[in-house]
Amino acid sequence: MPPSVHDRAGAALAECDLDAKADAVVELLRAWNAGEVDWRAPDEPLVPVTAPGRPTAPVLVAPRQLAARRLGTPAGRVAGVHAIAHIEANAVNLALDAAHRFAGLPASYYGDWLSVAADEARHFGLLRTRLRDLGADYGDLPAHDGLWTMAVRTADDPLRRMALVPRVLEARGLDVSPGIIDRFRAAGDDATAAILEVILEEEVGHVATGSRWFSWLCAERGIDQEATFRTLLAEEGVRVSPPLNEAARLAAGFSAEELSALSG
């Protein structure tokens, strides 16, 4: 029997070395596309990885302990790129966990999230290279753990995961990225802005993947998609602050009605 996608994704998730993790993701996607990985639910209960493998740096602190990033200075640009690189490093783990943790879903679900993981690993690599161009490296500055906290809070249900990670946390990136790109360009850092434009374009597809599987899970359970999303936002106390990137969100699977409710 081929190795399980749950085991292979879990091993990549637990890897602490980020270069080795990226290599593992690329190889796993290759093996998946070649039909060398089994997607079926394991016979024994799945024992999920409880925490992602990470390097010893960056030091993780509370968000309020992070200094504001002023992109008009070289140090501020390094801090800004570092913060976004940290988001992408977490996004690799979140995509791997989506494939590793949740069993019994269609084969295409696992292929989708392995593809997202490979994209996120490439995004992280682009940003780490940019940090090195700026005379720094990932891990030089502290960072926070807010993204993985939501993964823990949604670990028991793929429907909650699809709603609250891709459609809340990652969708927020669609809203704020255009302004961040403009700030880097205004600071004369066209190289970073160009990387962020690539990431923004591809993140629309990642959020769309979350929207698609959220819709699929709602249909499978016979529940209304938009009402369920509103309920989950209320349960988590999530408020989405305008302005919204409506064009990107529509392309990522949000309905006009959802955007109206979020804007309100």
PDB file of C-alpha atoms in Angstrom:
ATOM      1  CA  MET A   1       0.000   0.000   0.000  1.00  0.00           C
ATOM      2  CA  PRO A   2       1.347   3.487  -0.810  1.00  0.00           C
ATOM      3  CA  PRO A   3       2.275   5.741   2.112  1.00  0.00           C
ATOM      4  CA  SER A   4      -0.577   7.780   3.582  1.00  0.00           C
ATOM      5  CA  VAL A   5      -1.004  11.459   2.807  1.00  0.00           C
ATOM      6  CA  HIS A   6      -1.717  11.924   6.507  1.00  0.00           C
ATOM      7  CA  ASP A   7       1.636  10.420   7.483  1.00  0.00           C
ATOM      8  CA  ARG A   8       3.625  12.201   4.783  1.00  0.00           C
ATOM      9  CA  ALA A   9       2.015  15.599   5.464  1.00  0.00           C
ATOM     10  CA  GLY A  10       2.465  15.055   9.196  1.00  0.00           C
ATOM     11  CA  ALA A  11       6.171  14.326   8.756  1.00  0.00           C
ATOM     12  CA  ALA A  12       6.623  17.512   6.721  1.00  0.00           C
ATOM     13  CA  LEU A  13       4.626  19.462   9.307  1.00  0.00           C
ATOM     14  CA  ALA A  14       6.875  18.189  12.123  1.00  0.00           C
ATOM     15  CA  GLU A  15      10.110  19.085  10.294  1.00  0.00           C
ATOM     16  CA  CYS A  16      11.920  21.944  12.059  1.00  0.00           C
ATOM     17  CA  ASP A  17      14.409  22.886   9.357  1.00  0.00           C
ATOM     18  CA  LEU A  18      12.560  25.185   6.973  1.00  0.00           C
ATOM     19  CA  ASP A  19      14.642  24.288   3.919  1.00  0.00           C
ATOM     20  CA  ALA A  20      14.065  20.580   4.606  1.00  0.00           C
ATOM     21  CA  LYS A  21      10.370  21.289   5.149  1.00  0.00           C
ATOM     22  CA  ALA A  22      10.117  23.033   1.775  1.00  0.00           C
ATOM     23  CA  ASP A  23      11.921  20.134   0.088  1.00  0.00           C
ATOM     24  CA  ALA A  24       9.552  17.667   1.776  1.00  0.00           C
ATOM     25  CA  VAL A  25       6.522  19.621   0.550  1.00  0.00           C
ATOM     26  CA  VAL A  26       7.788  19.687  -3.040  1.00  0.00           C
ATOM     27  CA  GLU A  27       8.545  15.956  -2.972  1.00  0.00           C
ATOM     28  CA  LEU A  28       5.170  15.156  -1.397  1.00  0.00           C
ATOM     29  CA  LEU A  29       3.315  17.075  -4.089  1.00  0.00           C
ATOM     30  CA  ARG A  30       5.345  15.280  -6.768  1.00  0.00           C
ATOM     31  CA  ALA A  31       4.538  11.911  -5.199  1.00  0.00           C
ATOM     32  CA  TRP A  32       0.870  12.857  -4.927  1.00  0.00           C
ATOM     33  CA  ASN A  33       0.668  13.860  -8.570  1.00  0.00           C
ATOM     34  CA  ALA A  34       2.395  10.596  -9.528  1.00  0.00           C
ATOM     35  CA  GLY A  35      -0.189   8.543  -7.622  1.00  0.00           C
ATOM     36  CA  GLU A  36       2.341   7.361  -5.048  1.00  0.00           C
ATOM     37  CA  VAL A  37       0.405   8.556  -1.974  1.00  0.00           C
ATOM     38  CA  ASP A  38      -2.766   7.034  -0.491  1.00  0.00           C
ATOM     39  CA  TRP A  39      -5.503   9.515   0.409  1.00  0.00           C
ATOM     40  CA  ARG A  40      -7.925   7.105   2.110  1.00  0.00           C
ATOM     41  CA  ALA A  41      -8.665   7.343   5.830  1.00  0.00           C
ATOM     42  CA  PRO A  42      -6.304   5.176   7.913  1.00  0.00           C
ATOM     43  CA  ASP A  43      -7.614   2.006   9.555  1.00  0.00           C
ATOM     44  CA  GLU A  44      -6.346   3.152  12.948  1.00  0.00           C
ATOM     45  CA  PRO A  45      -7.414   6.437  14.552  1.00  0.00           C
ATOM     46  CA  LEU A  46      -5.289   9.294  13.287  1.00  0.00           C
ATOM     47  CA  VAL A  47      -2.880  10.737  15.861  1.00  0.00           C
ATOM     48  CA  PRO A  48      -2.286  14.284  14.638  1.00  0.00           C
ATOM     49  CA  VAL A  49       0.864  16.309  15.094  1.00  0.00           C
ATOM     50  CA  THR A  50       0.112  18.620  18.007  1.00  0.00           C
ATOM     51  CA  ALA A  51       2.501  21.432  17.079  1.00  0.00           C
ATOM     52  CA  PRO A  52       4.404  22.278  13.897  1.00  0.00           C
ATOM     53  CA  GLY A  53       8.128  21.847  13.661  1.00  0.00           C
ATOM     54  CA  ARG A  54       9.891  25.196  13.798  1.00  0.00           C
ATOM     55  CA  PRO A  55      13.460  26.482  13.976  1.00  0.00           C
ATOM     56  CA  THR A  56      14.658  27.891  17.286  1.00  0.00           C
ATOM     57  CA  ALA A  57      14.303  31.421  15.860  1.00  0.00           C
ATOM     58  CA  PRO A  58      12.335  33.607  15.627  1.00  0.00           C
ATOM     59  CA  VAL A  59      11.411  34.035  19.251  1.00  0.00           C
ATOM     60  CA  LEU A  60       7.612  34.069  19.552  1.00  0.00           C
ATOM     61  CA  VAL A  61       6.054  36.875  21.588  1.00  0.00           C
ATOM     62  CA  ALA A  62       2.616  38.389  22.093  1.00  0.00           C
ATOM     63  CA  PRO A  63       1.523  40.587  19.160  1.00  0.00           C
ATOM     64  CA  ARG A  64       1.510  43.693  21.361  1.00  0.00           C
ATOM     65  CA  GLN A  65       5.252  43.214  21.992  1.00  0.00           C
ATOM     66  CA  LEU A  66       6.120  43.677  18.326  1.00  0.00           C
ATOM     67  CA  ALA A  67       7.294  47.148  17.330  1.00  0.00           C
ATOM     68  CA  ALA A  68       5.524  49.081  14.599  1.00  0.00           C
ATOM     69  CA  ARG A  69       7.166  48.734  11.172  1.00  0.00           C
ATOM     70  CA  ARG A  70       8.054  52.037   9.475  1.00  0.00           C
ATOM     71  CA  LEU A  71       8.921  51.150   5.900  1.00  0.00           C
ATOM     72  CA  GLY A  72      10.680  54.453   5.267  1.00  0.00           C
ATOM     73  CA  THR A  73      13.857  53.133   6.949  1.00  0.00           C
ATOM     74  CA  PRO A  74      16.034  50.137   5.997  1.00  0.00           C
ATOM     75  CA  ALA A  75      15.395  48.532   9.386  1.00  0.00           C
ATOM     76  CA  GLY A  76      11.674  49.071   8.957  1.00  0.00           C
ATOM     77  CA  ARG A  77      11.684  47.388   5.556  1.00  0.00           C
ATOM     78  CA  VAL A  78      13.555  44.414   6.996  1.00  0.00           C
ATOM     79  CA  ALA A  79      10.974  44.198   9.778  1.00  0.00           C
ATOM     80  CA  GLY A  80       8.128  44.390   7.279  1.00  0.00           C
ATOM     81  CA  VAL A  81       9.535  41.646   5.048  1.00  0.00           C
ATOM     82  CA  HIS A  82      10.314  39.520   8.110  1.00  0.00           C
ATOM     83  CA  ALA A  83       6.745  39.797   9.359  1.00  0.00           C
ATOM     84  CA  ILE A  84       5.330  38.701   6.008  1.00  0.00           C
ATOM     85  CA  ALA A  85       7.864  35.867   5.730  1.00  0.00           C
ATOM     86  CA  HIS A  86       6.660  34.665   9.127  1.00  0.00           C
ATOM     87  CA  ILE A  87       3.076  34.636   7.879  1.00  0.00           C
ATOM     88  CA  GLU A  88       4.131  32.532   4.884  1.00  0.00           C
ATOM     89  CA  ALA A  89       6.097  30.116   7.089  1.00  0.00           C
ATOM     90  CA  ASN A  90       2.961  29.624   9.163  1.00  0.00           C
ATOM     91  CA  ALA A  91       0.878  29.237   6.014  1.00  0.00           C
ATOM     92  CA  VAL A  92       3.016  26.248   4.980  1.00  0.00           C
ATOM     93  CA  ASN A  93       2.211  24.593   8.300  1.00  0.00           C
ATOM     94  CA  LEU A  94      -1.481  25.443   8.076  1.00  0.00           C
ATOM     95  CA  ALA A  95      -1.806  23.892   4.606  1.00  0.00           C
ATOM     96  CA  LEU A  96       0.096  20.776   5.674  1.00  0.00           C
ATOM     97  CA  ASP A  97      -2.052  20.455   8.775  1.00  0.00           C
ATOM     98  CA  ALA A  98      -5.234  20.685   6.673  1.00  0.00           C
ATOM     99  CA  ALA A  99      -4.013  17.672   4.672  1.00  0.00           C
ATOM    100  CA  HIS A 100      -2.598  15.805   7.673  1.00  0.00           C
ATOM    101  CA  ARG A 101      -5.309  16.246  10.283  1.00  0.00           C
ATOM    102  CA  PHE A 102      -8.650  15.706   8.565  1.00  0.00           C
ATOM    103  CA  ALA A 103      -9.392  12.200   7.289  1.00  0.00           C
ATOM    104  CA  GLY A 104     -12.221  10.867   5.150  1.00  0.00           C
ATOM    105  CA  LEU A 105     -12.492  13.732   2.661  1.00  0.00           C
ATOM    106  CA  PRO A 106     -12.337  13.416  -1.142  1.00  0.00           C
ATOM    107  CA  ALA A 107      -8.970  12.850  -2.781  1.00  0.00           C
ATOM    108  CA  SER A 108      -9.063  16.281  -4.420  1.00  0.00           C
ATOM    109  CA  TYR A 109      -9.180  17.921  -0.982  1.00  0.00           C
ATOM    110  CA  TYR A 110      -5.721  16.575  -0.166  1.00  0.00           C
ATOM    111  CA  GLY A 111      -4.336  17.462  -3.577  1.00  0.00           C
ATOM    112  CA  ASP A 112      -5.614  21.002  -3.173  1.00  0.00           C
ATOM    113  CA  TRP A 113      -3.940  21.565   0.183  1.00  0.00           C
ATOM    114  CA  LEU A 114      -0.657  19.963  -0.839  1.00  0.00           C
ATOM    115  CA  SER A 115      -0.606  22.346  -3.805  1.00  0.00           C
ATOM    116  CA  VAL A 116      -1.291  25.280  -1.485  1.00  0.00           C
ATOM    117  CA  ALA A 117       1.521  24.127   0.837  1.00  0.00           C
ATOM    118  CA  ALA A 118       3.952  24.078  -2.096  1.00  0.00           C
ATOM    119  CA  ASP A 119       2.910  27.608  -3.101  1.00  0.00           C
ATOM    120  CA  GLU A 120       3.351  28.870   0.454  1.00  0.00           C
ATOM    121  CA  ALA A 121       6.797  27.269   0.704  1.00  0.00           C
ATOM    122  CA  ARG A 122       7.794  29.032  -2.523  1.00  0.00           C
ATOM    123  CA  HIS A 123       6.439  32.337  -1.167  1.00  0.00           C
ATOM    124  CA  PHE A 124       8.491  31.905   1.993  1.00  0.00           C
ATOM    125  CA  GLY A 125      11.579  31.185  -0.082  1.00  0.00           C
ATOM    126  CA  LEU A 126      11.109  34.361  -2.123  1.00  0.00           C
ATOM    127  CA  LEU A 127      10.776  36.450   1.024  1.00  0.00           C
ATOM    128  CA  ARG A 128      13.713  34.796   2.780  1.00  0.00           C
ATOM    129  CA  THR A 129      15.895  35.499  -0.250  1.00  0.00           C
ATOM    130  CA  ARG A 130      14.721  39.104  -0.158  1.00  0.00           C
ATOM    131  CA  LEU A 131      15.598  39.348   3.535  1.00  0.00           C
ATOM    132  CA  ARG A 132      19.097  38.113   2.749  1.00  0.00           C
ATOM    133  CA  ASP A 133      19.371  40.688  -0.026  1.00  0.00           C
ATOM    134  CA  LEU A 134      18.565  43.290   2.644  1.00  0.00           C
ATOM    135  CA  GLY A 135      21.323  41.977   4.934  1.00  0.00           C
ATOM    136  CA  ALA A 136      19.093  39.997   7.301  1.00  0.00           C
ATOM    137  CA  ASP A 137      17.525  36.550   7.602  1.00  0.00           C
ATOM    138  CA  TYR A 138      14.375  34.916   8.873  1.00  0.00           C
ATOM    139  CA  GLY A 139      14.610  34.530  12.633  1.00  0.00           C
ATOM    140  CA  ASP A 140      16.555  37.728  13.246  1.00  0.00           C
ATOM    141  CA  LEU A 141      13.468  39.439  14.708  1.00  0.00           C
ATOM    142  CA  PRO A 142      10.719  38.267  17.055  1.00  0.00           C
ATOM    143  CA  ALA A 143       7.332  37.210  15.696  1.00  0.00           C
ATOM    144  CA  HIS A 144       3.920  36.147  17.019  1.00  0.00           C
ATOM    145  CA  ASP A 145       1.945  32.892  16.890  1.00  0.00           C
ATOM    146  CA  GLY A 146      -1.562  34.131  16.117  1.00  0.00           C
ATOM    147  CA  LEU A 147      -2.061  32.073  12.961  1.00  0.00           C
ATOM    148  CA  TRP A 148      -1.296  28.739  14.588  1.00  0.00           C
ATOM    149  CA  THR A 149      -3.533  29.639  17.526  1.00  0.00           C
ATOM    150  CA  MET A 150      -6.511  29.587  15.153  1.00  0.00           C
ATOM    151  CA  ALA A 151      -5.362  26.223  13.804  1.00  0.00           C
ATOM    152  CA  VAL A 152      -5.538  24.828  17.326  1.00  0.00           C
ATOM    153  CA  ARG A 153      -9.002  26.314  17.839  1.00  0.00           C
ATOM    154  CA  THR A 154     -10.278  24.680  14.637  1.00  0.00           C
ATOM    155  CA  ALA A 155      -8.479  21.351  15.013  1.00  0.00           C
ATOM    156  CA  ASP A 156     -11.649  19.339  15.656  1.00  0.00           C
ATOM    157  CA  ASP A 157     -13.616  20.217  12.516  1.00  0.00           C
ATOM    158  CA  PRO A 158     -12.573  20.776   8.891  1.00  0.00           C
ATOM    159  CA  LEU A 159     -15.617  22.979   8.305  1.00  0.00           C
ATOM    160  CA  ARG A 160     -14.511  25.367  11.050  1.00  0.00           C
ATOM    161  CA  ARG A 161     -10.970  25.256   9.709  1.00  0.00           C
ATOM    162  CA  MET A 162     -12.031  26.158   6.174  1.00  0.00           C
ATOM    163  CA  ALA A 163     -14.221  28.996   7.452  1.00  0.00           C
ATOM    164  CA  LEU A 164     -11.869  30.555   9.967  1.00  0.00           C
ATOM    165  CA  VAL A 165      -8.401  30.117   8.482  1.00  0.00           C
ATOM    166  CA  PRO A 166      -8.668  30.607   4.701  1.00  0.00           C
ATOM    167  CA  ARG A 167     -11.874  32.676   4.776  1.00  0.00           C
ATOM    168  CA  VAL A 168     -10.920  34.886   7.742  1.00  0.00           C
ATOM    169  CA  LEU A 169      -7.175  35.017   8.401  1.00  0.00           C
ATOM    170  CA  GLU A 170      -5.937  34.512   4.855  1.00  0.00           C
ATOM    171  CA  ALA A 171      -8.750  36.560   3.339  1.00  0.00           C
ATOM    172  CA  ARG A 172      -7.638  39.449   5.520  1.00  0.00           C
ATOM    173  CA  GLY A 173      -4.369  39.339   3.628  1.00  0.00           C
ATOM    174  CA  LEU A 174      -6.287  40.050   0.433  1.00  0.00           C
ATOM    175  CA  ASP A 175      -7.622  43.237   2.027  1.00  0.00           C
ATOM    176  CA  VAL A 176      -4.372  44.627   3.404  1.00  0.00           C
ATOM    177  CA  SER A 177      -1.842  43.515   0.769  1.00  0.00           C
ATOM    178  CA  PRO A 178      -2.547  46.256  -1.814  1.00  0.00           C
ATOM    179  CA  GLY A 179      -1.832  48.949   0.761  1.00  0.00           C
ATOM    180  CA  ILE A 180       1.340  47.199   1.932  1.00  0.00           C
ATOM    181  CA  ILE A 181       2.529  46.893  -1.671  1.00  0.00           C
ATOM    182  CA  ASP A 182       1.931  50.612  -2.168  1.00  0.00           C
ATOM    183  CA  ARG A 183       3.922  51.399   0.982  1.00  0.00           C
ATOM    184  CA  PHE A 184       6.932  49.386  -0.189  1.00  0.00           C
ATOM    185  CA  ARG A 185       6.797  51.079  -3.593  1.00  0.00           C
ATOM    186  CA  ALA A 186       6.585  54.497  -1.942  1.00  0.00           C
ATOM    187  CA  ALA A 187       9.685  53.579   0.074  1.00  0.00           C
ATOM    188  CA  GLY A 188      11.531  52.762  -3.158  1.00  0.00           C
ATOM    189  CA  ASP A 189      11.509  49.002  -2.574  1.00  0.00           C
ATOM    190  CA  ASP A 190      10.132  47.786  -5.883  1.00  0.00           C
ATOM    191  CA  ALA A 191      11.763  44.370  -5.479  1.00  0.00           C
ATOM    192  CA  THR A 192       9.737  43.540  -2.371  1.00  0.00           C
ATOM    193  CA  ALA A 193       6.589  45.020  -3.898  1.00  0.00           C
ATOM    194  CA  ALA A 194       6.962  42.748  -6.933  1.00  0.00           C
ATOM    195  CA  ILE A 195       7.214  39.666  -4.705  1.00  0.00           C
ATOM    196  CA  LEU A 196       4.131  40.714  -2.759  1.00  0.00           C
ATOM    197  CA  GLU A 197       2.174  41.191  -5.983  1.00  0.00           C
ATOM    198  CA  VAL A 198       2.920  37.574  -6.955  1.00  0.00           C
ATOM    199  CA  ILE A 199       1.892  36.385  -3.509  1.00  0.00           C
ATOM    200  CA  LEU A 200      -1.352  38.389  -3.554  1.00  0.00           C
ATOM    201  CA  GLU A 201      -2.375  36.962  -6.920  1.00  0.00           C
ATOM    202  CA  GLU A 202      -1.787  33.392  -5.752  1.00  0.00           C
ATOM    203  CA  GLU A 203      -3.383  33.909  -2.336  1.00  0.00           C
ATOM    204  CA  VAL A 204      -6.690  34.638  -4.081  1.00  0.00           C
ATOM    205  CA  GLY A 205      -6.589  31.028  -5.269  1.00  0.00           C
ATOM    206  CA  HIS A 206      -5.738  29.755  -1.800  1.00  0.00           C
ATOM    207  CA  VAL A 207      -8.706  31.531  -0.239  1.00  0.00           C
ATOM    208  CA  ALA A 208     -10.842  30.200  -3.079  1.00  0.00           C
ATOM    209  CA  THR A 209      -9.711  26.692  -2.135  1.00  0.00           C
ATOM    210  CA  GLY A 210     -10.919  27.297   1.411  1.00  0.00           C
ATOM    211  CA  SER A 211     -14.211  28.698   0.116  1.00  0.00           C
ATOM    212  CA  ARG A 212     -14.734  25.710  -2.163  1.00  0.00           C
ATOM    213  CA  TRP A 213     -14.216  23.155   0.604  1.00  0.00           C
ATOM    214  CA  PHE A 214     -16.249  25.165   3.087  1.00  0.00           C
ATOM    215  CA  SER A 215     -19.100  25.134   0.575  1.00  0.00           C
ATOM    216  CA  TRP A 216     -18.641  21.400  -0.014  1.00  0.00           C
ATOM    217  CA  LEU A 217     -18.701  20.603   3.710  1.00  0.00           C
ATOM    218  CA  CYS A 218     -21.797  22.746   4.278  1.00  0.00           C
ATOM    219  CA  ALA A 219     -23.591  20.968   1.415  1.00  0.00           C
ATOM    220  CA  GLU A 220     -22.557  17.564   2.751  1.00  0.00           C
ATOM    221  CA  ARG A 221     -24.010  18.451   6.165  1.00  0.00           C
ATOM    222  CA  GLY A 222     -27.130  20.022   4.688  1.00  0.00           C
ATOM    223  CA  ILE A 223     -26.579  23.431   6.251  1.00  0.00           C
ATOM    224  CA  ASP A 224     -26.743  26.905   4.753  1.00  0.00           C
ATOM    225  CA  GLN A 225     -23.295  28.176   3.843  1.00  0.00           C
ATOM    226  CA  GLU A 226     -23.755  31.892   4.445  1.00  0.00           C
ATOM    227  CA  ALA A 227     -25.728  31.504   7.678  1.00  0.00           C
ATOM    228  CA  THR A 228     -23.120  29.063   8.986  1.00  0.00           C
ATOM    229  CA  PHE A 229     -20.286  31.445   8.173  1.00  0.00           C
ATOM    230  CA  ARG A 230     -22.035  34.275  10.015  1.00  0.00           C
ATOM    231  CA  THR A 231     -22.605  32.006  13.012  1.00  0.00           C
ATOM    232  CA  LEU A 232     -18.959  30.953  13.156  1.00  0.00           C
ATOM    233  CA  LEU A 233     -17.811  34.577  12.979  1.00  0.00           C
ATOM    234  CA  ALA A 234     -20.127  35.442  15.860  1.00  0.00           C
ATOM    235  CA  GLU A 235     -18.976  32.468  17.931  1.00  0.00           C
ATOM    236  CA  GLU A 236     -15.337  33.473  17.499  1.00  0.00           C
ATOM    237  CA  GLY A 237     -16.018  37.180  18.016  1.00  0.00           C
ATOM    238  CA  VAL A 238     -14.516  37.959  14.611  1.00  0.00           C
ATOM    239  CA  ARG A 239     -15.067  41.434  13.205  1.00  0.00           C
ATOM    240  CA  VAL A 240     -13.702  42.236   9.755  1.00  0.00           C
ATOM    241  CA  SER A 241     -12.698  45.873   9.448  1.00  0.00           C
ATOM    242  CA  PRO A 242     -13.203  47.664   6.136  1.00  0.00           C
ATOM    243  CA  PRO A 243     -12.058  48.447   3.572  1.00  0.00           C
ATOM    244  CA  LEU A 244     -12.409  45.044   1.921  1.00  0.00           C
ATOM    245  CA  ASN A 245     -10.700  44.028  -1.291  1.00  0.00           C
ATOM    246  CA  GLU A 246     -14.040  43.194  -2.831  1.00  0.00           C
ATOM    247  CA  ALA A 247     -12.737  42.159  -6.237  1.00  0.00           C
ATOM    248  CA  ALA A 248     -10.242  39.732  -4.700  1.00  0.00           C
ATOM    249  CA  ARG A 249     -12.775  38.356  -2.240  1.00  0.00           C
ATOM    250  CA  LEU A 250     -15.351  37.787  -4.980  1.00  0.00           C
ATOM    251  CA  ALA A 251     -12.702  35.946  -7.011  1.00  0.00           C
ATOM    252  CA  ALA A 252     -11.901  33.928  -3.881  1.00  0.00           C
ATOM    253  CA  GLY A 253     -15.436  32.607  -3.485  1.00  0.00           C
ATOM    254  CA  PHE A 254     -17.205  35.178  -1.322  1.00  0.00           C
ATOM    255  CA  SER A 255     -20.699  36.136  -2.412  1.00  0.00           C
ATOM    256  CA  ALA A 256     -21.896  39.702  -2.805  1.00  0.00           C
ATOM    257  CA  GLU A 257     -24.237  39.090   0.133  1.00  0.00           C
ATOM    258  CA  GLU A 258     -21.360  37.976   2.344  1.00  0.00           C
ATOM    259  CA  LEU A 259     -19.350  41.050   1.429  1.00  0.00           C
ATOM    260  CA  SER A 260     -22.313  43.275   2.229  1.00  0.00           C
ATOM    261  CA  ALA A 261     -22.702  41.628   5.636  1.00  0.00           C
ATOM    262  CA  LEU A 262     -18.981  41.886   6.393  1.00  0.00           C
ATOM    263  CA  SER A 263     -18.894  45.534   5.360  1.00  0.00           C
ATOM    264  CA  GLY A 264     -21.857  46.227   7.607  1.00  0.00           C
TER     265      GLY A 264
END
